Coordinates of C-alpha atoms and ligand atoms in Angstrom, one line a residue:
X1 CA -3.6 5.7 17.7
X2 CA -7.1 6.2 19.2
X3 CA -9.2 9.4 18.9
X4 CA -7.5 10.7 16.1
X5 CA -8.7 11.6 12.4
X6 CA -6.9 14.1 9.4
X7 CA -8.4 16.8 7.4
X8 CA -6.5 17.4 4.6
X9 CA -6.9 20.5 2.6
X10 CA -6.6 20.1 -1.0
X11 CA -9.6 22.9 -2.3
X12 CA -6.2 25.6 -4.1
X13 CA -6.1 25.6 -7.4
X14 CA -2.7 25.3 -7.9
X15 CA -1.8 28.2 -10.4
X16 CA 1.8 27.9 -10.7
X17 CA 2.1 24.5 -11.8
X18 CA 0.1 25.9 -15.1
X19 CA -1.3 22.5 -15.5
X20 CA -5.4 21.3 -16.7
X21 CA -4.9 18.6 -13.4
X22 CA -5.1 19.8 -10.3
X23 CA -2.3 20.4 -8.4
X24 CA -2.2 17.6 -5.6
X25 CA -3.1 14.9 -8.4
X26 CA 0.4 15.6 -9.7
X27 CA 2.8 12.7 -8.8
X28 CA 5.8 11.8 -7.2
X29 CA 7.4 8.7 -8.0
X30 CA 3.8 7.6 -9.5
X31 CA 2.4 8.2 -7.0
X32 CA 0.4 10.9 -6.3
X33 CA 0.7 13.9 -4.0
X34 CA -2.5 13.8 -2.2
X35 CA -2.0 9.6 -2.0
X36 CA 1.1 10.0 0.1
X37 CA -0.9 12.2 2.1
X38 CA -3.8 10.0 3.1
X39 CA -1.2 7.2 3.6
X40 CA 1.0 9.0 5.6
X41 CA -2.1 10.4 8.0
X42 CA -3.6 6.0 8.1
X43 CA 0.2 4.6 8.7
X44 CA -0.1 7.6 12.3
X45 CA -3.2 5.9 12.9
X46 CA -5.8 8.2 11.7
X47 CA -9.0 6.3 11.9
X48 CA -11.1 8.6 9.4
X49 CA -9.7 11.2 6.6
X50 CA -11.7 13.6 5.0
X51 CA -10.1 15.6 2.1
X52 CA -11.5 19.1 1.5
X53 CA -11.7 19.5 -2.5
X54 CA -12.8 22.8 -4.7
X55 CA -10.8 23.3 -7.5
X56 CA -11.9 20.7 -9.5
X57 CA -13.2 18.4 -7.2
X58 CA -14.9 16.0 -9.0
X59 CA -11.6 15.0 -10.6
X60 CA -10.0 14.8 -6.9
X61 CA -12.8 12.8 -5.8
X62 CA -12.5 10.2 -8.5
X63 CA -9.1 9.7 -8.2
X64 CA -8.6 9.2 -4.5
X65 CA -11.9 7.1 -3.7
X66 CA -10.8 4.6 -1.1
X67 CA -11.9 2.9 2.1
X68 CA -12.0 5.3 5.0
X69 CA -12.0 8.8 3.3
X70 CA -14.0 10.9 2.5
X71 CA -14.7 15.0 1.2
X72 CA -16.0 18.2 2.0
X73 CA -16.4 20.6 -1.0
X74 CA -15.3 23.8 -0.4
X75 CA -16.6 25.6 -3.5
X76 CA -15.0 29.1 -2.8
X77 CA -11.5 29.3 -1.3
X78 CA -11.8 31.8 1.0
X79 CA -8.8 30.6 3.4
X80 CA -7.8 28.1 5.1
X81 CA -10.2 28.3 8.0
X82 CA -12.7 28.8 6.1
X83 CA -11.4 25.0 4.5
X84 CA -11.2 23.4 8.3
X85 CA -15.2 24.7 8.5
X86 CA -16.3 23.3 5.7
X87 CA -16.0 19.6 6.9
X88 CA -18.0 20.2 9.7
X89 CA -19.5 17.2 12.5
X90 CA -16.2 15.6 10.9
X91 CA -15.1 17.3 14.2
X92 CA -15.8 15.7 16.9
X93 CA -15.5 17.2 20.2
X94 CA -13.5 14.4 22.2
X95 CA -11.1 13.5 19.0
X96 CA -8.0 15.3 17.9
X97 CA -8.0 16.3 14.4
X98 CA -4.7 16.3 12.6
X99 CA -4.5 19.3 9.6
X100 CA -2.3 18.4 6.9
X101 CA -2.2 20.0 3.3
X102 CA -2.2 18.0 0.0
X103 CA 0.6 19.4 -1.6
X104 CA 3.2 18.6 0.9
X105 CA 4.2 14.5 0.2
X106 CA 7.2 14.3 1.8
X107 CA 5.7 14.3 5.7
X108 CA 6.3 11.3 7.3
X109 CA 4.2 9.0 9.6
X110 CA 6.8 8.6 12.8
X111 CA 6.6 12.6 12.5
X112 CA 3.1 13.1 12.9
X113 CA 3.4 10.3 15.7
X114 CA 5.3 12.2 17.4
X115 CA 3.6 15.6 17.1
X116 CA 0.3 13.5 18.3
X117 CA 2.3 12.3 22.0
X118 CA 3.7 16.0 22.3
X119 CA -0.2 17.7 22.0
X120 CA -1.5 14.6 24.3
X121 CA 1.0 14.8 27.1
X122 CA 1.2 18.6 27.3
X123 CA -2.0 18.7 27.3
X124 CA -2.1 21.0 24.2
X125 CA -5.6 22.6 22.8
X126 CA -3.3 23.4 19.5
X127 CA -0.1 22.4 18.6
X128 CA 1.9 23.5 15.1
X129 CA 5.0 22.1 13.8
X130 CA 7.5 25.1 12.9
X131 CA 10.9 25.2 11.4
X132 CA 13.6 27.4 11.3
X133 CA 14.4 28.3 7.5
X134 CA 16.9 30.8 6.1
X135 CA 14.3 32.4 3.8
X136 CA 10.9 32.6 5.8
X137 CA 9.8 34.9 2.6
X138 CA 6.2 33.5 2.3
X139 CA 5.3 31.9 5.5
X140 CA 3.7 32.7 8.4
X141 CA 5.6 33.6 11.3
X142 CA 5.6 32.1 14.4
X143 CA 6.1 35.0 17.0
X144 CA 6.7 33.7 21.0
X145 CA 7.1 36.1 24.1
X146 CA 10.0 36.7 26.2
X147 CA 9.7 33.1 27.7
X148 CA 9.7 31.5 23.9
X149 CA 5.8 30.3 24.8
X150 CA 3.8 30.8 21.7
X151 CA 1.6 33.8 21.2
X152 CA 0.6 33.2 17.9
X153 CA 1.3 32.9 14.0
X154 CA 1.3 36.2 11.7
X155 CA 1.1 36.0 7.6
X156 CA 3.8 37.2 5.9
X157 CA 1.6 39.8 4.1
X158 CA -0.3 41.0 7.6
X159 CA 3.3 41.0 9.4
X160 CA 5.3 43.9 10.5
X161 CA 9.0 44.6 9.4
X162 CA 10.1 43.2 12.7
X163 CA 8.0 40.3 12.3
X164 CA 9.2 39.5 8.9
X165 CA 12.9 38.9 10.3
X166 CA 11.3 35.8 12.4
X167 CA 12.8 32.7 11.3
X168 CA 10.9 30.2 12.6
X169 CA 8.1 29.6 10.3
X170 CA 4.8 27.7 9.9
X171 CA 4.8 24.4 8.4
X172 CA 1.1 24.4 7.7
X173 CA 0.7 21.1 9.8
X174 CA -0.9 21.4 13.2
X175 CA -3.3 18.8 15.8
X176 CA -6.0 20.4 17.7
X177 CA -8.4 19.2 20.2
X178 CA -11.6 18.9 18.2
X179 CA -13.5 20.8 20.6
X180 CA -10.9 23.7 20.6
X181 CA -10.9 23.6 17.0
X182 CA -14.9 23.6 16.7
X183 CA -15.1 26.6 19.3
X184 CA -12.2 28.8 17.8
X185 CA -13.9 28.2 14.1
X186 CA -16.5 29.6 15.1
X187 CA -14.9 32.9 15.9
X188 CA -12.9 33.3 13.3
X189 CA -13.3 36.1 11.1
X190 CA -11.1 37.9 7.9
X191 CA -10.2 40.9 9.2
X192 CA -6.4 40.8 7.2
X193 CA -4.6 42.1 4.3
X194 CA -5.9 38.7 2.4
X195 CA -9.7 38.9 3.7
X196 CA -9.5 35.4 4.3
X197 CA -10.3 33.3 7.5
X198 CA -6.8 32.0 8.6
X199 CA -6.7 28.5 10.1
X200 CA -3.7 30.4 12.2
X201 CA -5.5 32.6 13.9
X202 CA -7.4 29.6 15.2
X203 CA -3.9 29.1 18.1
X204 CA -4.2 32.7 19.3
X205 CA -7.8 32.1 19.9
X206 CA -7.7 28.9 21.6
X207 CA -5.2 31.3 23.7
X208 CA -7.2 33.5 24.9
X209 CA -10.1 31.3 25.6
X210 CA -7.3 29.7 28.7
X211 CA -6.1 26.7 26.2
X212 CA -2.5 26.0 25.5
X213 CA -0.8 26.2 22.4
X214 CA 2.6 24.4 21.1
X215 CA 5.2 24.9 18.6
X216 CA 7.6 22.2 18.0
X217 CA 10.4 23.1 15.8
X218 CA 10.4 20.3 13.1
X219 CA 14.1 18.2 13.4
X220 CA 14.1 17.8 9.4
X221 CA 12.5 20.9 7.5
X222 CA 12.3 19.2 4.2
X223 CA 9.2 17.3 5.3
X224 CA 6.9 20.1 5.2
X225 CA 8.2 21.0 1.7
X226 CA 5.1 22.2 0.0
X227 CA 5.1 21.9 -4.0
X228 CA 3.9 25.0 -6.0
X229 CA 5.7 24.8 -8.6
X230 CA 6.6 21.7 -11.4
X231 CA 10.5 22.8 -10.3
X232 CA 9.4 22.2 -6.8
X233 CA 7.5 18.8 -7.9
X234 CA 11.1 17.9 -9.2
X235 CA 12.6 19.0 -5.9
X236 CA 10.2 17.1 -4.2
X237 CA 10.5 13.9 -6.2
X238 CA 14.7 14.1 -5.4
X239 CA 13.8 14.4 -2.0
X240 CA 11.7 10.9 -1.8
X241 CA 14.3 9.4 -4.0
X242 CA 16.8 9.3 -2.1
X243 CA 14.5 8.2 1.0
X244 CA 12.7 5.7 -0.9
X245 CA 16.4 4.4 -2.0
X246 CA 18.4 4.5 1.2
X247 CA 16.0 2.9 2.6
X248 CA 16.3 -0.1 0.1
X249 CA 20.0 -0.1 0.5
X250 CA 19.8 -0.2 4.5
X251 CA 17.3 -2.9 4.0
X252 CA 20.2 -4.9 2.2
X253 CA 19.7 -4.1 -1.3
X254 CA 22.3 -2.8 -3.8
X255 CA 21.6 0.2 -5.8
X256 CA 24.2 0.7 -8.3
X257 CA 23.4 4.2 -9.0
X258 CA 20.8 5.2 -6.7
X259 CA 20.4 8.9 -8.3
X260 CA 19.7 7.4 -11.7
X261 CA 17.1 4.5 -9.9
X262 CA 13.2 5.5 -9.3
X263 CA 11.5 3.3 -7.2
X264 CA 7.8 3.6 -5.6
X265 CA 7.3 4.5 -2.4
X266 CA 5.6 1.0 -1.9
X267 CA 7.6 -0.9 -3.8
X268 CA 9.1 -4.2 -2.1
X269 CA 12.5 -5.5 -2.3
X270 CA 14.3 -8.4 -1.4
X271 CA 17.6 -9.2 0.1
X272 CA 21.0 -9.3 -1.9
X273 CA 18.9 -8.5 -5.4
X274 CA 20.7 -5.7 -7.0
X275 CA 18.9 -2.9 -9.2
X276 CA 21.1 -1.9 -12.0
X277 CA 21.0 1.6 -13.6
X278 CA 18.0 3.2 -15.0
X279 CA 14.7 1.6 -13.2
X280 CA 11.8 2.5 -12.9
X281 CA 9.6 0.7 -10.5
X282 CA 6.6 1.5 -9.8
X283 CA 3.3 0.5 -8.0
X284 CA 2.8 -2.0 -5.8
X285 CA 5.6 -4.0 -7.6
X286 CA 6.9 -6.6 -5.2
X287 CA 10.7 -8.5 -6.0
X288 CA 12.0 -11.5 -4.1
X289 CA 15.5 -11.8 -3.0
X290 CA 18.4 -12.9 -5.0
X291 CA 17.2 -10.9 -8.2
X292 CA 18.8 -8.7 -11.0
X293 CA 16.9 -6.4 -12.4
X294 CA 17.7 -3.4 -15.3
X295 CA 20.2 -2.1 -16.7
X296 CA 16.7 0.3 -17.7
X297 CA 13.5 -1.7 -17.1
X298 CA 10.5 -0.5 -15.8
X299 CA 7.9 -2.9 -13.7
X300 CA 4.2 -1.5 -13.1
X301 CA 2.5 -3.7 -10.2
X302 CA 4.8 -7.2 -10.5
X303 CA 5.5 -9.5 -8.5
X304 CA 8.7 -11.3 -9.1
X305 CA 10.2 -14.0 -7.4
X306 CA 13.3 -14.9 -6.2
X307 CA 16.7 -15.3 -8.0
X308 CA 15.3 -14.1 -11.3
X309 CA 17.3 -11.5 -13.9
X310 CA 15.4 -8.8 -15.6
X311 CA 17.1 -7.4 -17.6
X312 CA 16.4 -4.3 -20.1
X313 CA 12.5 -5.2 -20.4
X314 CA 9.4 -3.5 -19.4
X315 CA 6.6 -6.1 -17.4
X316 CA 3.4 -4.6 -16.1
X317 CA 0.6 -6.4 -13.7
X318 CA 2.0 -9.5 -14.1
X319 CA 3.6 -12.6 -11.8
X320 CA 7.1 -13.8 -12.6
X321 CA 8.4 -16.8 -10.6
X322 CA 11.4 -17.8 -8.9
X323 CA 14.8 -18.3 -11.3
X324 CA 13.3 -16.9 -14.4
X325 CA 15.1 -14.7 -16.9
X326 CA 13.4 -12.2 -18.6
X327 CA 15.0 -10.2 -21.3
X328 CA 17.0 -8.0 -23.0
X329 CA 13.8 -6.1 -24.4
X330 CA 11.0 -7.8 -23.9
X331 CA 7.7 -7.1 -22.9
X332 CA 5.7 -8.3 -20.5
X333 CA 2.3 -6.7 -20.8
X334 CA -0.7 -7.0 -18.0
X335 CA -2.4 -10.6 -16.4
X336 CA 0.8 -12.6 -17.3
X337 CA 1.3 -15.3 -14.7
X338 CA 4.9 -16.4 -15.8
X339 CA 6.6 -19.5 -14.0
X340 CA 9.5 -20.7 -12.4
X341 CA 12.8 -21.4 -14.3
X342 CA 11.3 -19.7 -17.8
X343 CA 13.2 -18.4 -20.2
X344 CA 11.4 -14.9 -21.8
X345 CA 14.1 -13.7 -24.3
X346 CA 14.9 -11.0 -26.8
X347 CA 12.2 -9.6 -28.6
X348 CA 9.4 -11.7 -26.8
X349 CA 6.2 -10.3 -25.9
X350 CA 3.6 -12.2 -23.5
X351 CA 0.3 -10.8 -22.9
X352 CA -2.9 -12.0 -20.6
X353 CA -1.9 -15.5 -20.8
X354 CA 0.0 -18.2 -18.7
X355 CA 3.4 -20.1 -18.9
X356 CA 4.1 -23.2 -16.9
X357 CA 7.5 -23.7 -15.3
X358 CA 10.6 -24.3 -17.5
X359 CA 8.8 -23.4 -20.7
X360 CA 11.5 -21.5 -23.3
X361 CA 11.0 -18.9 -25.2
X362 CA 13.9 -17.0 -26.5
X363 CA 13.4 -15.3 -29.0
X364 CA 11.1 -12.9 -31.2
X365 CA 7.5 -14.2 -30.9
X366 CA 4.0 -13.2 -29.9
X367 CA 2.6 -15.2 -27.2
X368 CA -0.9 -13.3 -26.1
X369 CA -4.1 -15.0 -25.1
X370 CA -2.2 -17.6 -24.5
X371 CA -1.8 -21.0 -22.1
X372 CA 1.2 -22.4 -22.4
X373 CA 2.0 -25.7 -20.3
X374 CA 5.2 -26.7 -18.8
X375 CA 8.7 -26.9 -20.4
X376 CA 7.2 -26.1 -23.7
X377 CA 9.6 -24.9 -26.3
X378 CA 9.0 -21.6 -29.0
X379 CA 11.1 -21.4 -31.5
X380 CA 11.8 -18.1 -33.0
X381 CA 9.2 -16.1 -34.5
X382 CA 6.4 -18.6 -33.0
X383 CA 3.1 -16.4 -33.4
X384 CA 0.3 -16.8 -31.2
X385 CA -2.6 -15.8 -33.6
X386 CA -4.9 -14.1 -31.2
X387 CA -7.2 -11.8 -33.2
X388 CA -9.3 -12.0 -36.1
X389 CA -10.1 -8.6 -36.3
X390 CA -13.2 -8.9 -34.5
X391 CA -12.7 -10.9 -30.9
X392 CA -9.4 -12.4 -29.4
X393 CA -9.1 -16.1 -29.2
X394 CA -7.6 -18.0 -26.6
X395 CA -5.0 -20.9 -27.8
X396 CA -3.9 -23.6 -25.3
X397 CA -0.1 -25.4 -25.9
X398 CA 0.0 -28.2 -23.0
X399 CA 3.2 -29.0 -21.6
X400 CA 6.3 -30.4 -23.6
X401 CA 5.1 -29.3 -26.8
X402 CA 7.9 -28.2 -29.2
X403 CA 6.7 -25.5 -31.7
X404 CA 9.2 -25.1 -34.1
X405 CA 10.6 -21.6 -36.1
X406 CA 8.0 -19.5 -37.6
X407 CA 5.4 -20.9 -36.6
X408 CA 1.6 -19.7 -36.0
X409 CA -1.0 -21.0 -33.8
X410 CA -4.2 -19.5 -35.3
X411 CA -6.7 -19.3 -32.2
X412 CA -9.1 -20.2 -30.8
X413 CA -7.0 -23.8 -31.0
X414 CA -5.0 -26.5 -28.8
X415 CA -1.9 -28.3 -29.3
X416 CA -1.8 -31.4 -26.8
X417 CA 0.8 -32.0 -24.9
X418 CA 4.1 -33.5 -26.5
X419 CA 2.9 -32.5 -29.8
X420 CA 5.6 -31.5 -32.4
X421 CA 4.8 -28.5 -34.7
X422 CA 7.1 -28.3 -38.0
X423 CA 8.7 -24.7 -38.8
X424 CA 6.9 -22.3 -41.2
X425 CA 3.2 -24.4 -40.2
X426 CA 0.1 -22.3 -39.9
X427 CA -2.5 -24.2 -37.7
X428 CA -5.6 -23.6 -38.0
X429 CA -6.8 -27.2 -35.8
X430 CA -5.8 -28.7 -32.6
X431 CA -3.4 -31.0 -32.7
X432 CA -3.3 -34.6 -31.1
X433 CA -1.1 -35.7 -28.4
X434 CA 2.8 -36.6 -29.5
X435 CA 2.3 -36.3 -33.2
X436 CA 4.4 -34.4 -35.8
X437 CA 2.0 -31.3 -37.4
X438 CA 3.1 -29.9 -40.7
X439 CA 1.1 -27.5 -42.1
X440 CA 2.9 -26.1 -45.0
X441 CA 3.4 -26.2 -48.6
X442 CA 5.7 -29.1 -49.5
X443 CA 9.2 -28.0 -51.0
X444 CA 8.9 -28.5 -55.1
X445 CA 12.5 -29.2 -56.6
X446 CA 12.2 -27.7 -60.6
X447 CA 15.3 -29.3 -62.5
X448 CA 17.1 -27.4 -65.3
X449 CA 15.1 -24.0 -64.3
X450 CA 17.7 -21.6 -64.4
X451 CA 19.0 -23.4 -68.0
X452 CA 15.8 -22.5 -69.5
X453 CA 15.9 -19.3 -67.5
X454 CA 18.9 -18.4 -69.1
X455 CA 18.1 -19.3 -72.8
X456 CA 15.3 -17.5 -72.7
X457 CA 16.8 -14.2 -71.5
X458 CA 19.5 -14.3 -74.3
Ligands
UD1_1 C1 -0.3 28.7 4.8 C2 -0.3 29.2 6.2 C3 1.1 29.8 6.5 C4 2.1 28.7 6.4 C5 2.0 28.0 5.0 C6 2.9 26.8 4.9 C7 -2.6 30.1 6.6 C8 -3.4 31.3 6.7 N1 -1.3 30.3 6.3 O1 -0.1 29.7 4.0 O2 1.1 30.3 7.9 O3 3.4 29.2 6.6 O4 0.6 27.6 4.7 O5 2.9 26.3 3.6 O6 -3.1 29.0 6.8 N2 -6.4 25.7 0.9 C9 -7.7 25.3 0.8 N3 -8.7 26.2 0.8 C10 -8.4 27.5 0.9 C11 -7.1 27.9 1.0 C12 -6.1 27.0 1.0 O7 -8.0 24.1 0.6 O8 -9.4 28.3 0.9 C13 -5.4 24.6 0.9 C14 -4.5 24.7 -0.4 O9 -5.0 23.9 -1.4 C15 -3.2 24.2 0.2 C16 -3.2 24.6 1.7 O10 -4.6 24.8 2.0 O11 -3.0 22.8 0.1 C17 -2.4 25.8 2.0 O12 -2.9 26.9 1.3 P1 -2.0 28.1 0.8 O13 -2.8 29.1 0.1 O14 -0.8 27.6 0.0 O15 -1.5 28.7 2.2 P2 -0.3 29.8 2.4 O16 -0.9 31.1 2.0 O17 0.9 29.3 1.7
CA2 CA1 1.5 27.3 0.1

């Protein structure tokens, strides 16, 4: 969409939460509040965002720098007008400037769309997105004449009895013509019970200046949802779920228990792979089709191919490719890149290194720092030396070498391709291509030792 750019007012403190972080830095689904935001306002098409901080804005700042948005401190909060002002030439006249607040992550991009063709083909200077709630305790009201036409929005604390029994409330998420939203800023003032300068009273003035205001009544209220509260971050977080996870299922992939899985919000899925109970993926984790995945595993940024089992194992920032079987608990720890047709089994856990396609590994060992070749084999308990207490060592294991049980590679070294390494060695130097390496103590056979054990003791 052209013309368009988002403010979006994140300067509160927060109280209720009773939390050192700020309030929109709290997350949903790991991900957090004021991120779903800014997303939500680029995926409408907002060409510019600028984020109004104050409570600890330094912290905000830090953790939401990214391409295309940017702040305006608002040191005291003196109302939510007073906010809007505070990003000043950010207006510009001949744009429409979409207001959204940092604490509500559950507004969605096809919404906002919409809201954006209503104001442009009415014509609107203002236009707000109400919803009719059952308790509108809190909220401003939206109060229409006779004819239902908008007259203007009254606060909960400056509204009358009458008022008070209003339903139809403000979501807190309005588009305004810049230069309607420039002029009525500029007469704002905080004559209420709050002594703040209301963002509201911004429609009544546009108004009265000959502008036209709208009110669309929102189709789903539990978009605007704002969290205050860590039982409304919980509410909140149910809420995405189950969007985040029907939208999976409709997509063609099978939740088993969708209210006990707990995927990102830009997670991606492929067809026919089935999640199992207790998941947790997260980030930009991305899974081919074809897959199994859990029961309880958690994936941080991975991408998996397709046809490959997962099963009760944690992987972070890592690459797993297609057929591959990881698990029960192992762990996959960041800057794996992890083949096609591997086996990573029980009690396994790979760390910053590489494993070619078909290489086994099934069970208890250490493979970090590591590059391991193509259809190499670890036996169990296979230790990839990696530290000497100082710096970490790389060690290289080219393709069809066959480490035997209990076995450590002391790095920085290489074993060549097609090597053999006996069980119970400890290498300390490479080894050549296609040879046998034994590097233990040589089993001693003592004759008659328990005889003269036994005489002794009696
Ligand atoms: C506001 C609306 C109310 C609406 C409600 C919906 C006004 C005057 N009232 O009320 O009509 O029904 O939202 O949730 O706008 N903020 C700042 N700086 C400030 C004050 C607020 O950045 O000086 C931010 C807050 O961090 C928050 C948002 O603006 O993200 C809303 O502020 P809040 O104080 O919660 O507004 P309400 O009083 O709930
Ligand atoms: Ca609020």
């Amino acid at each position: 969409m052209e013309n368009l750019k988002a403010v979006i007012l994140a300067a509160g403190e927060g109280t209720r939460m009773k939390s050192k972080m700020p309030k929109v830095l709290h997350e949903v689904l790991n991900k957090t509040m004021i991120d779903y935001v800014i997303d939500t306002a680029k995926s409408c098409g907002a060409e510019e965002v600028c984020v109004v901080v104050g409570h600890k804005a330094d912290e905000v700042k830090a953790a939401i720098e990214k391409d295309g948005v940017s702040f305006a401190l608002q040191s005291q909060q003196k109302g939510t007008g007073h906010a809007v002002m505070m990003v000043g030439d950010f207006i510009e006249e001949d744009k429409d400037i979409l207001i959204l607040y940092g604490d509500t992550p559950l507004i969605q991009g096809e919404t906002l769309e919409k809201l954006v063709e209503r104001h442009r083909n009415d014509n609107f200077g203002a236009t707000v997105i109400s919803a009719t709630v059952e308790n509108p305790e809190g909220y401003g009201r939206i109060v229409r004449n006779n004819n239902g036409d908008f007259l203007k929005i009254v606060e909960h604390k400056d509204a009358s009895s009458e008022e008070r029994l209003i339903k139809e409330i403000n979501t807190g998420i309005y588009i305004f013509k810049g230069g309607d939203l420039k002029a009525s800023l500029a007469k704002l003032d905080n004559h209420n019970v709050q002594g703040e300068y209301y963002l509201t009273d911004c429609l009544e003035l546009i108004l009265k200046d000959g502008g036209k205001v709208g009110a669309v009544i929102a189709e789903d209220d539990k978009e605007f949802f704002g969290v205050n509260s860590r039982v409304q971050l919980a509410e909140a977080t149910k809420i995405m779920k189950n969007r985040i996870n029907n939208g999976h299922m409709v997509n063609g992939v099978t939740l088993v228990d969708p209210e006990n899985t707990y995927i990102g919000a830009d997670v991606k899925i492929g067809m026919d792979t089935v999640i199992l109970p207790g998941c947790v993926l997260e980030g930009n984790t991305v899974i081919g089709e074809d897959c199994k995945i859990g029961p309880n595993s958690r994936m941080t940024d991975m991408v998996i191919g397709s046809g490959v089992t997962f099963q009760s194992s944690t992987g972070l920032e890592s690459e797993i490719g297609n057929n591959t079987t990881v698990g029960p608990f192992a762990y996959i720890r960041p800057n794996c890149k992890i083949g096609s047709n591997v086996k990573v089994g029980d009690f396994v856990e790979v760390k910053n290194s590489t494993v070619g396609n078909g290489t086994k590994i099934p069970h208890l060992a250490y493979i970090g720092d590591t590059d391991a070749g193509e259809k190499v084999n670890f036996g169990c308990g296979s230790i990839m030396v990696n530290y000497d207490g100082q710096k970490k060592h790389r060690t290289i294991v080219e393709d069809n070498v066959f480490v035997g049980c209990n076995v450590n590679l002391v790095a920085p070294v290489t074993v060549k391709a097609g090597a053999y390494i006996a069980a119970g060695s400890t290498i300390t130097r490479d080894v050549p291509e296609d040879v046998l390496a034994v590097a233990r103590a040589r089993q001693q056979v003592i004759e008659g030792w328990k005889k003269k054990k036994m005489e002794k003791e009696s």
